[in-house]
């Protein structure tokens, strides 16, 4: 008898509908799985047979063919155990009914018939909703993650027996819904606060400007000046994640098996800080297997990618950032696959001003020669620096700063409200959801009218500071954001003067 079960499989961060066809015929006892299965899927035949017997059902006898359609896409992992097992039961008249075509099933089976969690549950729930299915049967551990999706019933099951009885109409299951509003409220209360950082008022101002316009930023300073602490608090001053952004980010983490504990929805903007020894694959994504996995630049989607000690990263690891910074996507092509991951992030970079780190420190002398400093700075490629709008010096905090109160300056919530209002002003101006940091040069100049005094200052800056044409666009872009923070339609002289200050590395590179 032929049985057909609905399921889903994941490719990239998206899932697609999959049909599991099981045909049981007389003959020598054998189970064969076709449809481009990987090793884990092929092994499911043995797991499923034991799970069926240990659940009190009769294992199919004879020649059993399991087809995974569409057959031209490779399937991997153990999420197809449950639909294959239910298909075998349906093919031998031990379960069945109209519900088989209305609900999809995913889950790994233990030998005793219990259902174990799988990756990509959120993407699968979205695929079921978009396919018009009534619901999705999946492991209990994945219910919180999939339960954030509206328009589809998420039915958690603990065992193969529960799934079989539900599909036979002998058991009622209650759909699970995840309280997303509560998750977002909890996220707002748990973020590290901007006011924890003592001193560095001008750096905080630069970070506020960067957050308001989605500008990439480079912090240059000796060790111990608070660069990492400042960077880690940037997600708290960025606008709150929208529900759609949270879904996109969670899909990446779900596929990458990065959802920790009881986390069902990523409600805080991610902060990723890979070590400088990270490989190119770990940064960009991919892998040696048949299926790719997201890298750090995708795990930072809708959040912050922080590169500490940037010159210590390999040139190849840094160069893979160029395309994602331009497009907000990373395209990975290998012999076995081609996949695109989202990667719209804010790049935050920290580095020492020289190999010993003490150049410019008033209290500790620098031991590096001018040539060593230039060789150190030359590790940063020009094309990558062209994608960084703000460069800021981070000096050592003073004794007075360190001993002043427990908190200094505005809190993250206060800064975030200003940043949110500024971004809304930019979106209203451009009408396409973009912000200043994502504008092309033509659109930027169209909306960056300057006063006469500001125009004269820009001319002077180009002549005296030797700013390049690329640096001109960077200064103009940042000045536009500073003007937006002041609710000014036109760039004035103070806005431009502040923007010019944010080119510290240009003064180090000679």
mmCIF file with all atom_site columns, C-alpha atoms in Angstrom, residues 99-309:
data_model
loop_
_atom_site.group_PDB
_atom_site.id
_atom_site.type_symbol
_atom_site.label_atom_id
_atom_site.label_alt_id
_atom_site.label_comp_id
_atom_site.label_asym_id
_atom_site.label_entity_id
_atom_site.label_seq_id
_atom_site.pdbx_PDB_ins_code
_atom_site.Cartn_x
_atom_site.Cartn_y
_atom_site.Cartn_z
_atom_site.occupancy
_atom_site.B_iso_or_equiv
_atom_site.pdbx_formal_charge
_atom_site.auth_seq_id
_atom_site.auth_comp_id
_atom_site.auth_asym_id
_atom_site.auth_atom_id
_atom_site.pdbx_PDB_model_num
ATOM 1   C CA . UNK A 1 99  ? -5.358 14.567 8.659  1.00 0.00 ? 99  UNK A CA 1
ATOM 2   C CA . UNK A 1 100 ? -2.354 13.023 6.898  1.00 0.00 ? 100 UNK A CA 1
ATOM 3   C CA . UNK A 1 101 ? -2.639 15.565 4.091  1.00 0.00 ? 101 UNK A CA 1
ATOM 4   C CA . UNK A 1 102 ? -3.472 18.537 6.313  1.00 0.00 ? 102 UNK A CA 1
ATOM 5   C CA . UNK A 1 103 ? -0.539 18.370 8.742  1.00 0.00 ? 103 UNK A CA 1
ATOM 6   C CA . UNK A 1 104 ? 3.212  18.179 8.243  1.00 0.00 ? 104 UNK A CA 1
ATOM 7   C CA . UNK A 1 105 ? 5.498  16.197 10.552 1.00 0.00 ? 105 UNK A CA 1
ATOM 8   C CA . UNK A 1 106 ? 9.135  16.675 11.561 1.00 0.00 ? 106 UNK A CA 1
ATOM 9   C CA . UNK A 1 107 ? 11.219 15.132 14.325 1.00 0.00 ? 107 UNK A CA 1
ATOM 10  C CA . UNK A 1 108 ? 14.042 12.757 15.145 1.00 0.00 ? 108 UNK A CA 1
ATOM 11  C CA . UNK A 1 109 ? 13.082 9.441  16.711 1.00 0.00 ? 109 UNK A CA 1
ATOM 12  C CA . UNK A 1 110 ? 14.830 7.671  19.560 1.00 0.00 ? 110 UNK A CA 1
ATOM 13  C CA . UNK A 1 111 ? 14.784 3.891  19.561 1.00 0.00 ? 111 UNK A CA 1
ATOM 14  C CA . UNK A 1 112 ? 12.036 3.873  22.198 1.00 0.00 ? 112 UNK A CA 1
ATOM 15  C CA . UNK A 1 113 ? 9.766  5.972  19.972 1.00 0.00 ? 113 UNK A CA 1
ATOM 16  C CA . UNK A 1 114 ? 10.216 9.295  21.761 1.00 0.00 ? 114 UNK A CA 1
ATOM 17  C CA . UNK A 1 115 ? 10.675 12.419 19.622 1.00 0.00 ? 115 UNK A CA 1
ATOM 18  C CA . UNK A 1 116 ? 13.857 14.475 19.813 1.00 0.00 ? 116 UNK A CA 1
ATOM 19  C CA . UNK A 1 117 ? 14.334 18.128 18.779 1.00 0.00 ? 117 UNK A CA 1
ATOM 20  C CA . UNK A 1 118 ? 15.557 19.232 15.361 1.00 0.00 ? 118 UNK A CA 1
ATOM 21  C CA . UNK A 1 119 ? 17.030 22.418 13.896 1.00 0.00 ? 119 UNK A CA 1
ATOM 22  C CA . UNK A 1 120 ? 15.174 24.844 11.649 1.00 0.00 ? 120 UNK A CA 1
ATOM 23  C CA . UNK A 1 121 ? 11.755 24.510 13.326 1.00 0.00 ? 121 UNK A CA 1
ATOM 24  C CA . UNK A 1 122 ? 10.884 28.183 12.787 1.00 0.00 ? 122 UNK A CA 1
ATOM 25  C CA . UNK A 1 123 ? 11.612 28.002 9.061  1.00 0.00 ? 123 UNK A CA 1
ATOM 26  C CA . UNK A 1 124 ? 9.530  24.820 8.830  1.00 0.00 ? 124 UNK A CA 1
ATOM 27  C CA . UNK A 1 125 ? 6.546  26.442 10.540 1.00 0.00 ? 125 UNK A CA 1
ATOM 28  C CA . UNK A 1 126 ? 6.748  29.367 8.110  1.00 0.00 ? 126 UNK A CA 1
ATOM 29  C CA . UNK A 1 127 ? 6.900  26.942 5.166  1.00 0.00 ? 127 UNK A CA 1
ATOM 30  C CA . UNK A 1 128 ? 3.814  25.092 6.434  1.00 0.00 ? 128 UNK A CA 1
ATOM 31  C CA . UNK A 1 129 ? 1.897  28.353 6.760  1.00 0.00 ? 129 UNK A CA 1
ATOM 32  C CA . UNK A 1 130 ? 2.902  29.511 3.287  1.00 0.00 ? 130 UNK A CA 1
ATOM 33  C CA . UNK A 1 131 ? 1.941  26.103 1.835  1.00 0.00 ? 131 UNK A CA 1
ATOM 34  C CA . UNK A 1 132 ? -1.576 26.332 3.231  1.00 0.00 ? 132 UNK A CA 1
ATOM 35  C CA . UNK A 1 133 ? -1.263 23.398 5.623  1.00 0.00 ? 133 UNK A CA 1
ATOM 36  C CA . UNK A 1 134 ? -3.353 23.370 8.794  1.00 0.00 ? 134 UNK A CA 1
ATOM 37  C CA . UNK A 1 135 ? -0.477 22.666 11.134 1.00 0.00 ? 135 UNK A CA 1
ATOM 38  C CA . UNK A 1 136 ? 2.858  21.120 12.009 1.00 0.00 ? 136 UNK A CA 1
ATOM 39  C CA . UNK A 1 137 ? 3.562  18.211 14.369 1.00 0.00 ? 137 UNK A CA 1
ATOM 40  C CA . UNK A 1 138 ? 7.007  18.579 15.879 1.00 0.00 ? 138 UNK A CA 1
ATOM 41  C CA . UNK A 1 139 ? 9.015  17.796 19.049 1.00 0.00 ? 139 UNK A CA 1
ATOM 42  C CA . UNK A 1 140 ? 7.953  19.437 22.300 1.00 0.00 ? 140 UNK A CA 1
ATOM 43  C CA . UNK A 1 141 ? 11.354 21.110 22.628 1.00 0.00 ? 141 UNK A CA 1
ATOM 44  C CA . UNK A 1 142 ? 10.783 22.976 19.330 1.00 0.00 ? 142 UNK A CA 1
ATOM 45  C CA . UNK A 1 143 ? 7.249  24.169 20.164 1.00 0.00 ? 143 UNK A CA 1
ATOM 46  C CA . UNK A 1 144 ? 8.323  27.501 21.699 1.00 0.00 ? 144 UNK A CA 1
ATOM 47  C CA . UNK A 1 145 ? 10.414 28.350 18.647 1.00 0.00 ? 145 UNK A CA 1
ATOM 48  C CA . UNK A 1 146 ? 7.773  27.426 16.049 1.00 0.00 ? 146 UNK A CA 1
ATOM 49  C CA . UNK A 1 147 ? 4.916  28.828 18.148 1.00 0.00 ? 147 UNK A CA 1
ATOM 50  C CA . UNK A 1 148 ? 5.778  32.427 17.238 1.00 0.00 ? 148 UNK A CA 1
ATOM 51  C CA . UNK A 1 149 ? 4.326  31.903 13.747 1.00 0.00 ? 149 UNK A CA 1
ATOM 52  C CA . UNK A 1 150 ? 0.722  32.994 13.214 1.00 0.00 ? 150 UNK A CA 1
ATOM 53  C CA . UNK A 1 151 ? -1.607 31.242 10.809 1.00 0.00 ? 151 UNK A CA 1
ATOM 54  C CA . UNK A 1 152 ? -0.558 27.645 11.450 1.00 0.00 ? 152 UNK A CA 1
ATOM 55  C CA . UNK A 1 153 ? -1.236 25.237 14.333 1.00 0.00 ? 153 UNK A CA 1
ATOM 56  C CA . UNK A 1 154 ? 1.963  24.121 16.062 1.00 0.00 ? 154 UNK A CA 1
ATOM 57  C CA . UNK A 1 155 ? 1.258  20.751 17.721 1.00 0.00 ? 155 UNK A CA 1
ATOM 58  C CA . UNK A 1 156 ? 3.990  19.416 20.038 1.00 0.00 ? 156 UNK A CA 1
ATOM 59  C CA . UNK A 1 157 ? 4.287  15.635 20.344 1.00 0.00 ? 157 UNK A CA 1
ATOM 60  C CA . UNK A 1 158 ? 6.407  13.581 22.724 1.00 0.00 ? 158 UNK A CA 1
ATOM 61  C CA . UNK A 1 159 ? 6.349  10.252 20.916 1.00 0.00 ? 159 UNK A CA 1
ATOM 62  C CA . UNK A 1 160 ? 5.554  8.458  17.699 1.00 0.00 ? 160 UNK A CA 1
ATOM 63  C CA . UNK A 1 161 ? 2.473  6.982  19.382 1.00 0.00 ? 161 UNK A CA 1
ATOM 64  C CA . UNK A 1 162 ? 1.039  10.465 20.111 1.00 0.00 ? 162 UNK A CA 1
ATOM 65  C CA . UNK A 1 163 ? 1.502  11.499 16.482 1.00 0.00 ? 163 UNK A CA 1
ATOM 66  C CA . UNK A 1 164 ? -0.083 8.300  15.167 1.00 0.00 ? 164 UNK A CA 1
ATOM 67  C CA . UNK A 1 165 ? -3.085 8.548  17.479 1.00 0.00 ? 165 UNK A CA 1
ATOM 68  C CA . UNK A 1 166 ? -3.685 12.202 16.596 1.00 0.00 ? 166 UNK A CA 1
ATOM 69  C CA . UNK A 1 167 ? -3.597 11.468 12.868 1.00 0.00 ? 167 UNK A CA 1
ATOM 70  C CA . UNK A 1 168 ? -6.038 8.608  13.430 1.00 0.00 ? 168 UNK A CA 1
ATOM 71  C CA . UNK A 1 169 ? -8.439 10.927 15.231 1.00 0.00 ? 169 UNK A CA 1
ATOM 72  C CA . UNK A 1 170 ? -8.051 9.135  18.579 1.00 0.00 ? 170 UNK A CA 1
ATOM 73  C CA . UNK A 1 171 ? -6.188 11.960 20.391 1.00 0.00 ? 171 UNK A CA 1
ATOM 74  C CA . UNK A 1 172 ? -6.655 15.722 20.596 1.00 0.00 ? 172 UNK A CA 1
ATOM 75  C CA . UNK A 1 173 ? -3.603 17.982 20.689 1.00 0.00 ? 173 UNK A CA 1
ATOM 76  C CA . UNK A 1 174 ? -3.677 21.612 21.792 1.00 0.00 ? 174 UNK A CA 1
ATOM 77  C CA . UNK A 1 175 ? -1.864 24.071 19.495 1.00 0.00 ? 175 UNK A CA 1
ATOM 78  C CA . UNK A 1 176 ? 1.018  25.886 21.173 1.00 0.00 ? 176 UNK A CA 1
ATOM 79  C CA . UNK A 1 177 ? 1.375  29.676 21.035 1.00 0.00 ? 177 UNK A CA 1
ATOM 80  C CA . UNK A 1 178 ? 4.450  31.547 22.209 1.00 0.00 ? 178 UNK A CA 1
ATOM 81  C CA . UNK A 1 179 ? 3.841  34.842 24.112 1.00 0.00 ? 179 UNK A CA 1
ATOM 82  C CA . UNK A 1 180 ? 6.002  37.060 21.909 1.00 0.00 ? 180 UNK A CA 1
ATOM 83  C CA . UNK A 1 181 ? 5.070  40.324 23.660 1.00 0.00 ? 181 UNK A CA 1
ATOM 84  C CA . UNK A 1 182 ? 6.415  38.963 26.928 1.00 0.00 ? 182 UNK A CA 1
ATOM 85  C CA . UNK A 1 183 ? 9.662  37.923 25.233 1.00 0.00 ? 183 UNK A CA 1
ATOM 86  C CA . UNK A 1 184 ? 10.245 41.433 23.903 1.00 0.00 ? 184 UNK A CA 1
ATOM 87  C CA . UNK A 1 185 ? 9.561  42.969 27.330 1.00 0.00 ? 185 UNK A CA 1
ATOM 88  C CA . UNK A 1 186 ? 12.067 40.640 28.985 1.00 0.00 ? 186 UNK A CA 1
ATOM 89  C CA . UNK A 1 187 ? 14.681 41.517 26.370 1.00 0.00 ? 187 UNK A CA 1
ATOM 90  C CA . UNK A 1 188 ? 14.411 45.243 27.089 1.00 0.00 ? 188 UNK A CA 1
ATOM 91  C CA . UNK A 1 189 ? 15.193 44.653 30.761 1.00 0.00 ? 189 UNK A CA 1
ATOM 92  C CA . UNK A 1 190 ? 18.254 42.432 30.288 1.00 0.00 ? 190 UNK A CA 1
ATOM 93  C CA . UNK A 1 191 ? 20.529 44.460 27.994 1.00 0.00 ? 191 UNK A CA 1
ATOM 94  C CA . UNK A 1 192 ? 23.795 45.957 29.308 1.00 0.00 ? 192 UNK A CA 1
ATOM 95  C CA . UNK A 1 193 ? 23.403 49.693 29.836 1.00 0.00 ? 193 UNK A CA 1
ATOM 96  C CA . UNK A 1 194 ? 25.276 52.484 28.081 1.00 0.00 ? 194 UNK A CA 1
ATOM 97  C CA . UNK A 1 195 ? 25.591 54.442 31.308 1.00 0.00 ? 195 UNK A CA 1
ATOM 98  C CA . UNK A 1 196 ? 27.831 51.719 32.808 1.00 0.00 ? 196 UNK A CA 1
ATOM 99  C CA . UNK A 1 197 ? 30.763 53.144 30.846 1.00 0.00 ? 197 UNK A CA 1
ATOM 100 C CA . UNK A 1 198 ? 32.579 55.874 32.762 1.00 0.00 ? 198 UNK A CA 1
ATOM 101 C CA . UNK A 1 199 ? 33.996 58.805 30.850 1.00 0.00 ? 199 UNK A CA 1
ATOM 102 C CA . UNK A 1 200 ? 34.548 58.657 27.057 1.00 0.00 ? 200 UNK A CA 1
ATOM 103 C CA . UNK A 1 201 ? 31.750 61.166 26.418 1.00 0.00 ? 201 UNK A CA 1
ATOM 104 C CA . UNK A 1 202 ? 33.000 61.979 22.909 1.00 0.00 ? 202 UNK A CA 1
ATOM 105 C CA . UNK A 1 203 ? 33.179 58.266 22.016 1.00 0.00 ? 203 UNK A CA 1
ATOM 106 C CA . UNK A 1 204 ? 29.620 57.756 23.266 1.00 0.00 ? 204 UNK A CA 1
ATOM 107 C CA . UNK A 1 205 ? 28.565 60.645 21.077 1.00 0.00 ? 205 UNK A CA 1
ATOM 108 C CA . UNK A 1 206 ? 30.245 59.028 18.055 1.00 0.00 ? 206 UNK A CA 1
ATOM 109 C CA . UNK A 1 207 ? 28.519 55.719 18.802 1.00 0.00 ? 207 UNK A CA 1
ATOM 110 C CA . UNK A 1 208 ? 25.178 57.533 19.054 1.00 0.00 ? 208 UNK A CA 1
ATOM 111 C CA . UNK A 1 209 ? 25.770 59.082 15.628 1.00 0.00 ? 209 UNK A CA 1
ATOM 112 C CA . UNK A 1 210 ? 26.780 55.691 14.228 1.00 0.00 ? 210 UNK A CA 1
ATOM 113 C CA . UNK A 1 211 ? 23.663 54.010 15.623 1.00 0.00 ? 211 UNK A CA 1
ATOM 114 C CA . UNK A 1 212 ? 21.381 56.811 14.389 1.00 0.00 ? 212 UNK A CA 1
ATOM 115 C CA . UNK A 1 213 ? 22.552 56.454 10.795 1.00 0.00 ? 213 UNK A CA 1
ATOM 116 C CA . UNK A 1 214 ? 23.594 52.767 10.757 1.00 0.00 ? 214 UNK A CA 1
ATOM 117 C CA . UNK A 1 215 ? 27.184 53.803 10.106 1.00 0.00 ? 215 UNK A CA 1
ATOM 118 C CA . UNK A 1 216 ? 30.078 51.392 10.451 1.00 0.00 ? 216 UNK A CA 1
ATOM 119 C CA . UNK A 1 217 ? 32.586 52.647 13.031 1.00 0.00 ? 217 UNK A CA 1
ATOM 120 C CA . UNK A 1 218 ? 36.266 52.126 13.843 1.00 0.00 ? 218 UNK A CA 1
ATOM 121 C CA . UNK A 1 219 ? 37.630 52.785 17.355 1.00 0.00 ? 219 UNK A CA 1
ATOM 122 C CA . UNK A 1 220 ? 41.376 53.353 17.710 1.00 0.00 ? 220 UNK A CA 1
ATOM 123 C CA . UNK A 1 221 ? 43.000 53.400 21.130 1.00 0.00 ? 221 UNK A CA 1
ATOM 124 C CA . UNK A 1 222 ? 45.471 51.763 23.523 1.00 0.00 ? 222 UNK A CA 1
ATOM 125 C CA . UNK A 1 223 ? 44.527 48.561 25.384 1.00 0.00 ? 223 UNK A CA 1
ATOM 126 C CA . UNK A 1 224 ? 42.268 48.974 28.407 1.00 0.00 ? 224 UNK A CA 1
ATOM 127 C CA . UNK A 1 225 ? 40.485 52.138 27.270 1.00 0.00 ? 225 UNK A CA 1
ATOM 128 C CA . UNK A 1 226 ? 37.040 50.513 27.130 1.00 0.00 ? 226 UNK A CA 1
ATOM 129 C CA . UNK A 1 227 ? 36.663 49.791 23.410 1.00 0.00 ? 227 UNK A CA 1
ATOM 130 C CA . UNK A 1 228 ? 35.177 46.329 23.936 1.00 0.00 ? 228 UNK A CA 1
ATOM 131 C CA . UNK A 1 229 ? 32.891 47.516 26.729 1.00 0.00 ? 229 UNK A CA 1
ATOM 132 C CA . UNK A 1 230 ? 31.603 50.349 24.559 1.00 0.00 ? 230 UNK A CA 1
ATOM 133 C CA . UNK A 1 231 ? 31.049 48.034 21.593 1.00 0.00 ? 231 UNK A CA 1
ATOM 134 C CA . UNK A 1 232 ? 29.115 45.492 23.654 1.00 0.00 ? 232 UNK A CA 1
ATOM 135 C CA . UNK A 1 233 ? 26.578 48.164 24.611 1.00 0.00 ? 233 UNK A CA 1
ATOM 136 C CA . UNK A 1 234 ? 25.791 49.262 21.063 1.00 0.00 ? 234 UNK A CA 1
ATOM 137 C CA . UNK A 1 235 ? 22.911 46.742 20.607 1.00 0.00 ? 235 UNK A CA 1
ATOM 138 C CA . UNK A 1 236 ? 21.193 48.402 23.569 1.00 0.00 ? 236 UNK A CA 1
ATOM 139 C CA . UNK A 1 237 ? 21.095 51.809 21.848 1.00 0.00 ? 237 UNK A CA 1
ATOM 140 C CA . UNK A 1 238 ? 19.919 50.503 18.477 1.00 0.00 ? 238 UNK A CA 1
ATOM 141 C CA . UNK A 1 239 ? 16.173 50.583 17.743 1.00 0.00 ? 239 UNK A CA 1
ATOM 142 C CA . UNK A 1 240 ? 14.201 47.638 19.125 1.00 0.00 ? 240 UNK A CA 1
ATOM 143 C CA . UNK A 1 241 ? 13.895 44.659 16.822 1.00 0.00 ? 241 UNK A CA 1
ATOM 144 C CA . UNK A 1 242 ? 10.636 44.537 14.942 1.00 0.00 ? 242 UNK A CA 1
ATOM 145 C CA . UNK A 1 243 ? 8.769  41.234 14.902 1.00 0.00 ? 243 UNK A CA 1
ATOM 146 C CA . UNK A 1 244 ? 9.765  40.597 11.266 1.00 0.00 ? 244 UNK A CA 1
ATOM 147 C CA . UNK A 1 245 ? 13.425 41.327 12.054 1.00 0.00 ? 245 UNK A CA 1
ATOM 148 C CA . UNK A 1 246 ? 13.231 38.977 15.032 1.00 0.00 ? 246 UNK A CA 1
ATOM 149 C CA . UNK A 1 247 ? 11.835 36.215 12.807 1.00 0.00 ? 247 UNK A CA 1
ATOM 150 C CA . UNK A 1 248 ? 14.604 36.682 10.222 1.00 0.00 ? 248 UNK A CA 1
ATOM 151 C CA . UNK A 1 249 ? 17.307 36.631 12.884 1.00 0.00 ? 249 UNK A CA 1
ATOM 152 C CA . UNK A 1 250 ? 15.837 33.620 14.685 1.00 0.00 ? 250 UNK A CA 1
ATOM 153 C CA . UNK A 1 251 ? 15.692 31.634 11.440 1.00 0.00 ? 251 UNK A CA 1
ATOM 154 C CA . UNK A 1 252 ? 19.442 32.071 11.055 1.00 0.00 ? 252 UNK A CA 1
ATOM 155 C CA . UNK A 1 253 ? 20.120 30.977 14.639 1.00 0.00 ? 253 UNK A CA 1
ATOM 156 C CA . UNK A 1 254 ? 17.717 28.041 14.382 1.00 0.00 ? 254 UNK A CA 1
ATOM 157 C CA . UNK A 1 255 ? 19.364 26.631 11.257 1.00 0.00 ? 255 UNK A CA 1
ATOM 158 C CA . UNK A 1 256 ? 22.819 27.182 12.780 1.00 0.00 ? 256 UNK A CA 1
ATOM 159 C CA . UNK A 1 257 ? 21.756 25.360 15.994 1.00 0.00 ? 257 UNK A CA 1
ATOM 160 C CA . UNK A 1 258 ? 22.574 28.499 17.988 1.00 0.00 ? 258 UNK A CA 1
ATOM 161 C CA . UNK A 1 259 ? 19.309 28.843 19.944 1.00 0.00 ? 259 UNK A CA 1
ATOM 162 C CA . UNK A 1 260 ? 20.344 28.385 23.568 1.00 0.00 ? 260 UNK A CA 1
ATOM 163 C CA . UNK A 1 261 ? 18.287 26.924 26.398 1.00 0.00 ? 261 UNK A CA 1
ATOM 164 C CA . UNK A 1 262 ? 14.629 27.889 26.230 1.00 0.00 ? 262 UNK A CA 1
ATOM 165 C CA . UNK A 1 263 ? 15.208 30.679 23.708 1.00 0.00 ? 263 UNK A CA 1
ATOM 166 C CA . UNK A 1 264 ? 12.360 30.615 21.194 1.00 0.00 ? 264 UNK A CA 1
ATOM 167 C CA . UNK A 1 265 ? 12.768 34.022 19.542 1.00 0.00 ? 265 UNK A CA 1
ATOM 168 C CA . UNK A 1 266 ? 15.773 36.325 19.218 1.00 0.00 ? 266 UNK A CA 1
ATOM 169 C CA . UNK A 1 267 ? 14.361 39.553 20.654 1.00 0.00 ? 267 UNK A CA 1
ATOM 170 C CA . UNK A 1 268 ? 17.648 41.419 21.210 1.00 0.00 ? 268 UNK A CA 1
ATOM 171 C CA . UNK A 1 269 ? 19.878 42.614 18.436 1.00 0.00 ? 269 UNK A CA 1
ATOM 172 C CA . UNK A 1 270 ? 22.740 40.118 18.099 1.00 0.00 ? 270 UNK A CA 1
ATOM 173 C CA . UNK A 1 271 ? 26.268 40.992 19.134 1.00 0.00 ? 271 UNK A CA 1
ATOM 174 C CA . UNK A 1 272 ? 28.885 38.741 17.541 1.00 0.00 ? 272 UNK A CA 1
ATOM 175 C CA . UNK A 1 273 ? 32.572 39.040 18.360 1.00 0.00 ? 273 UNK A CA 1
ATOM 176 C CA . UNK A 1 274 ? 34.632 36.377 16.532 1.00 0.00 ? 274 UNK A CA 1
ATOM 177 C CA . UNK A 1 275 ? 38.249 35.825 17.550 1.00 0.00 ? 275 UNK A CA 1
ATOM 178 C CA . UNK A 1 276 ? 40.925 37.110 15.195 1.00 0.00 ? 276 UNK A CA 1
ATOM 179 C CA . UNK A 1 277 ? 42.045 33.523 14.492 1.00 0.00 ? 277 UNK A CA 1
ATOM 180 C CA . UNK A 1 278 ? 38.624 32.682 13.000 1.00 0.00 ? 278 UNK A CA 1
ATOM 181 C CA . UNK A 1 279 ? 38.737 31.104 9.548  1.00 0.00 ? 279 UNK A CA 1
ATOM 182 C CA . UNK A 1 280 ? 37.173 32.581 6.447  1.00 0.00 ? 280 UNK A CA 1
ATOM 183 C CA . UNK A 1 281 ? 34.475 29.890 6.449  1.00 0.00 ? 281 UNK A CA 1
ATOM 184 C CA . UNK A 1 282 ? 33.511 30.593 10.061 1.00 0.00 ? 282 UNK A CA 1
ATOM 185 C CA . UNK A 1 283 ? 33.173 34.296 9.213  1.00 0.00 ? 283 UNK A CA 1
ATOM 186 C CA . UNK A 1 284 ? 31.333 33.986 5.892  1.00 0.00 ? 284 UNK A CA 1
ATOM 187 C CA . UNK A 1 285 ? 29.570 30.631 6.301  1.00 0.00 ? 285 UNK A CA 1
ATOM 188 C CA . UNK A 1 286 ? 29.592 27.478 4.239  1.00 0.00 ? 286 UNK A CA 1
ATOM 189 C CA . UNK A 1 287 ? 31.412 24.302 5.208  1.00 0.00 ? 287 UNK A CA 1
ATOM 190 C CA . UNK A 1 288 ? 32.915 21.141 3.800  1.00 0.00 ? 288 UNK A CA 1
ATOM 191 C CA . UNK A 1 289 ? 29.749 19.020 3.944  1.00 0.00 ? 289 UNK A CA 1
ATOM 192 C CA . UNK A 1 290 ? 26.862 18.727 1.527  1.00 0.00 ? 290 UNK A CA 1
ATOM 193 C CA . UNK A 1 291 ? 24.875 21.466 3.261  1.00 0.00 ? 291 UNK A CA 1
ATOM 194 C CA . UNK A 1 292 ? 26.116 24.943 4.255  1.00 0.00 ? 292 UNK A CA 1
ATOM 195 C CA . UNK A 1 293 ? 25.853 26.654 7.630  1.00 0.00 ? 293 UNK A CA 1
ATOM 196 C CA . UNK A 1 294 ? 25.606 30.385 8.443  1.00 0.00 ? 294 UNK A CA 1
ATOM 197 C CA . UNK A 1 295 ? 28.769 32.200 9.485  1.00 0.00 ? 295 UNK A CA 1
ATOM 198 C CA . UNK A 1 296 ? 29.388 35.049 11.908 1.00 0.00 ? 296 UNK A CA 1
ATOM 199 C CA . UNK A 1 297 ? 28.288 37.738 9.460  1.00 0.00 ? 297 UNK A CA 1
ATOM 200 C CA . UNK A 1 298 ? 24.879 36.054 9.157  1.00 0.00 ? 298 UNK A CA 1
ATOM 201 C CA . UNK A 1 299 ? 24.582 35.418 12.888 1.00 0.00 ? 299 UNK A CA 1
ATOM 202 C CA . UNK A 1 300 ? 25.102 39.190 13.279 1.00 0.00 ? 300 UNK A CA 1
ATOM 203 C CA . UNK A 1 301 ? 22.145 39.909 10.942 1.00 0.00 ? 301 UNK A CA 1
ATOM 204 C CA . UNK A 1 302 ? 20.110 42.879 12.244 1.00 0.00 ? 302 UNK A CA 1
ATOM 205 C CA . UNK A 1 303 ? 22.727 43.400 14.947 1.00 0.00 ? 303 UNK A CA 1
ATOM 206 C CA . UNK A 1 304 ? 26.411 44.187 15.483 1.00 0.00 ? 304 UNK A CA 1
ATOM 207 C CA . UNK A 1 305 ? 29.530 42.436 14.205 1.00 0.00 ? 305 UNK A CA 1
ATOM 208 C CA . UNK A 1 306 ? 32.468 43.429 16.415 1.00 0.00 ? 306 UNK A CA 1
ATOM 209 C CA . UNK A 1 307 ? 36.025 42.786 15.233 1.00 0.00 ? 307 UNK A CA 1
ATOM 210 C CA . UNK A 1 308 ? 38.502 43.365 18.052 1.00 0.00 ? 308 UNK A CA 1
ATOM 211 C CA . UNK A 1 309 ? 42.138 43.846 17.022 1.00 0.00 ? 309 UNK A CA 1
#
